[in-house]
Amino acid sequence: MKFASLPDRRAALDPDGPAVSDGLQALTNAQLLNRVRAAAHHLRDLGIGPGDVVALKLTNRVEFVLLLFAAWRLGATVTPVNPSMTDGEVARQLVDSGARLLVVEDGTEAVAGLVTLAVGGLREQAPGWDEAPQPDPSALALLIYTSGTTGVPKGVMLDHANIDAMVEMGRLALELGPSDRCLLILPLFHVNGIIVSVLTPLLVGASVVIAGRFDPRTFFDLVERERPTFFSAVPTIYGMLAALPDSVQPDTSSLRFGVCGAAPASADLLARFEARYGFPLVEGYGLSEGTCGSTINPVSGPRRAGTVGLPFPGQEIRIVDAAGAEVAQGLDGEVIVRGANVMRGYLGRPEETARTVIDGWLHTGDIGHLDEGGYLTLVGRSKDMIIRGGENIYPKEIEDVLTGDRSVLEAAVIGVPDEKWGEVVVAYVQPRPGVTVDPAALQKLCARHLTGYKRPTSYIVVEAIPKNAVGKIDKVALRASHTSASAGA
């Protein structure tokens, strides 16, 4: 269990070196250790011990990192809670996880029947003695709740062995070292923010800058001030940055790369972004069930735009058909993953775990294919597949065509019921700021690039396409709103 004792090792090796900051406070390695020890004693005094679950309903801030290490120091488990969730959603996660303690922002109401700690009251001074962390790779480290777009959120159980494996894979794939500096802009209630932007850089001796809420208008000011070497974001964020006025010409010389994940990005967006800002985006792919990442385009090797790259070191990827048989190179099928990063299972859901992890292989529900070089291309979710007159249609192919139009910031394609065809294709498009989308032009674009049955029957222009908590397009919500609008028409 490397991470329970990581603050100790950093403080011993470089006590005055920078560790983590958030705009309000900046901690050296020695200060990080002192604050983690203080937080651990505070948690212990509140009754937290090995196997207990600590829920963190916090915005991105240094205290999240302190409490993460403090809980692990005691052998406890952390479940991050999205601060924007409703009271009912929060209660469901707290009950399902069996949380013993909830840490909240100052001014937040306590939850009845559960010990609640306001983050401003977290102790900052440690006593003069401390117990050494007890390593246990099998101990549960994180309970990450899936975003719930396919049903009630499930608790993904990640133990310390999962995290150790994933961080080592990330270190190798991203070629990180002590001179790196990560800018965290993704939410810490998601596994990407924790693994890619906090644990991996801290393990290699690098430092972390925690940003507040993402704002495209001030993002590059932050880059110029903090001089990070990398950051991780979702395609929506890169789309907003690519759409900034031409007058925005920031100094990005400190950045080696940006990681693009959580949802597939179009090759056009990646190419336009790199050409404009002068640093590459390395697109990756993964799931919470796989402790964050399974494939990524190489940082220094050949990147193939439109693919999500090669397997992380130590992971295997296969493409299988509905019967579980491996398909030929280039053919579409379900993506399955094997490695030490694959979750222990879903909390309290052995049947769902058995359906998802079979003989060590994580069945992702994503559809894709491998090329001759082993690069993975995703074509969609099996649940998002549209079947029109017996023909299978994967929305991403159509979305990539639509986002190739310079007036379109984002596109989301769904299937809607049709008496004749079973389903037909409908496209939702969000325009770039200050630009008007012409549906007729999009119709001509699709006619040039897509065979007839794949072309949308309608193009609906909206101010914003709905997203879930981690920035992925929420097609469940989109289909529901479309059904509701159609019924009211």
mmCIF file with all atom_site columns, C-alpha atoms in Angstrom, residues 60 64-65 68 182 184-201 208 232 292 470:
data_model
loop_
_atom_site.group_PDB
_atom_site.id
_atom_site.type_symbol
_atom_site.label_atom_id
_atom_site.label_alt_id
_atom_site.label_comp_id
_atom_site.label_asym_id
_atom_site.label_entity_id
_atom_site.label_seq_id
_atom_site.pdbx_PDB_ins_code
_atom_site.Cartn_x
_atom_site.Cartn_y
_atom_site.Cartn_z
_atom_site.occupancy
_atom_site.B_iso_or_equiv
_atom_site.pdbx_formal_charge
_atom_site.auth_seq_id
_atom_site.auth_comp_id
_atom_site.auth_asym_id
_atom_site.auth_atom_id
_atom_site.pdbx_PDB_model_num
ATOM 1  C CA . ASN A 1 60  ? -11.737 20.591 -5.376  1.00 0.00 ? 60  ASN A CA 1
ATOM 2  C CA . PHE A 1 64  ? -9.730  16.551 -0.108  1.00 0.00 ? 64  PHE A CA 1
ATOM 3  C CA . VAL A 1 65  ? -6.178  15.308 -0.666  1.00 0.00 ? 65  VAL A CA 1
ATOM 4  C CA . LEU A 1 68  ? -7.705  10.918 1.299   1.00 0.00 ? 68  LEU A CA 1
ATOM 5  C CA . CYS A 1 182 ? 0.014   18.727 -12.829 1.00 0.00 ? 182 CYS A CA 1
ATOM 6  C CA . LEU A 1 184 ? -6.056  19.475 -11.709 1.00 0.00 ? 184 LEU A CA 1
ATOM 7  C CA . ILE A 1 185 ? -9.244  20.753 -13.353 1.00 0.00 ? 185 ILE A CA 1
ATOM 8  C CA . LEU A 1 186 ? -11.458 17.649 -13.309 1.00 0.00 ? 186 LEU A CA 1
ATOM 9  C CA . PRO A 1 187 ? -13.616 16.996 -10.220 1.00 0.00 ? 187 PRO A CA 1
ATOM 10 C CA . LEU A 1 188 ? -12.082 15.025 -7.378  1.00 0.00 ? 188 LEU A CA 1
ATOM 11 C CA . PHE A 1 189 ? -15.273 13.020 -6.935  1.00 0.00 ? 189 PHE A CA 1
ATOM 12 C CA . HIS A 1 190 ? -14.276 11.162 -10.100 1.00 0.00 ? 190 HIS A CA 1
ATOM 13 C CA . VAL A 1 191 ? -11.540 8.545  -10.307 1.00 0.00 ? 191 VAL A CA 1
ATOM 14 C CA . ASN A 1 192 ? -9.744  10.366 -13.148 1.00 0.00 ? 192 ASN A CA 1
ATOM 15 C CA . GLY A 1 193 ? -9.136  13.421 -10.986 1.00 0.00 ? 193 GLY A CA 1
ATOM 16 C CA . ILE A 1 194 ? -7.839  11.313 -8.112  1.00 0.00 ? 194 ILE A CA 1
ATOM 17 C CA . ILE A 1 195 ? -5.644  8.905  -10.085 1.00 0.00 ? 195 ILE A CA 1
ATOM 18 C CA . VAL A 1 196 ? -4.287  10.919 -13.019 1.00 0.00 ? 196 VAL A CA 1
ATOM 19 C CA . SER A 1 197 ? -4.090  14.385 -11.503 1.00 0.00 ? 197 SER A CA 1
ATOM 20 C CA . VAL A 1 198 ? -3.199  13.690 -7.847  1.00 0.00 ? 198 VAL A CA 1
ATOM 21 C CA . LEU A 1 199 ? -1.836  10.238 -7.023  1.00 0.00 ? 199 LEU A CA 1
ATOM 22 C CA . THR A 1 200 ? 0.294   9.657  -10.118 1.00 0.00 ? 200 THR A CA 1
ATOM 23 C CA . PRO A 1 201 ? 2.154   12.990 -9.995  1.00 0.00 ? 201 PRO A CA 1
ATOM 24 C CA . VAL A 1 208 ? -0.100  19.307 -8.024  1.00 0.00 ? 208 VAL A CA 1
ATOM 25 C CA . SER A 1 232 ? -6.271  16.013 -17.883 1.00 0.00 ? 232 SER A CA 1
ATOM 26 C CA . CYS A 1 292 ? -9.477  4.954  -14.595 1.00 0.00 ? 292 CYS A CA 1
ATOM 27 C CA . VAL A 1 470 ? -18.115 13.935 -15.031 1.00 0.00 ? 470 VAL A CA 1
#
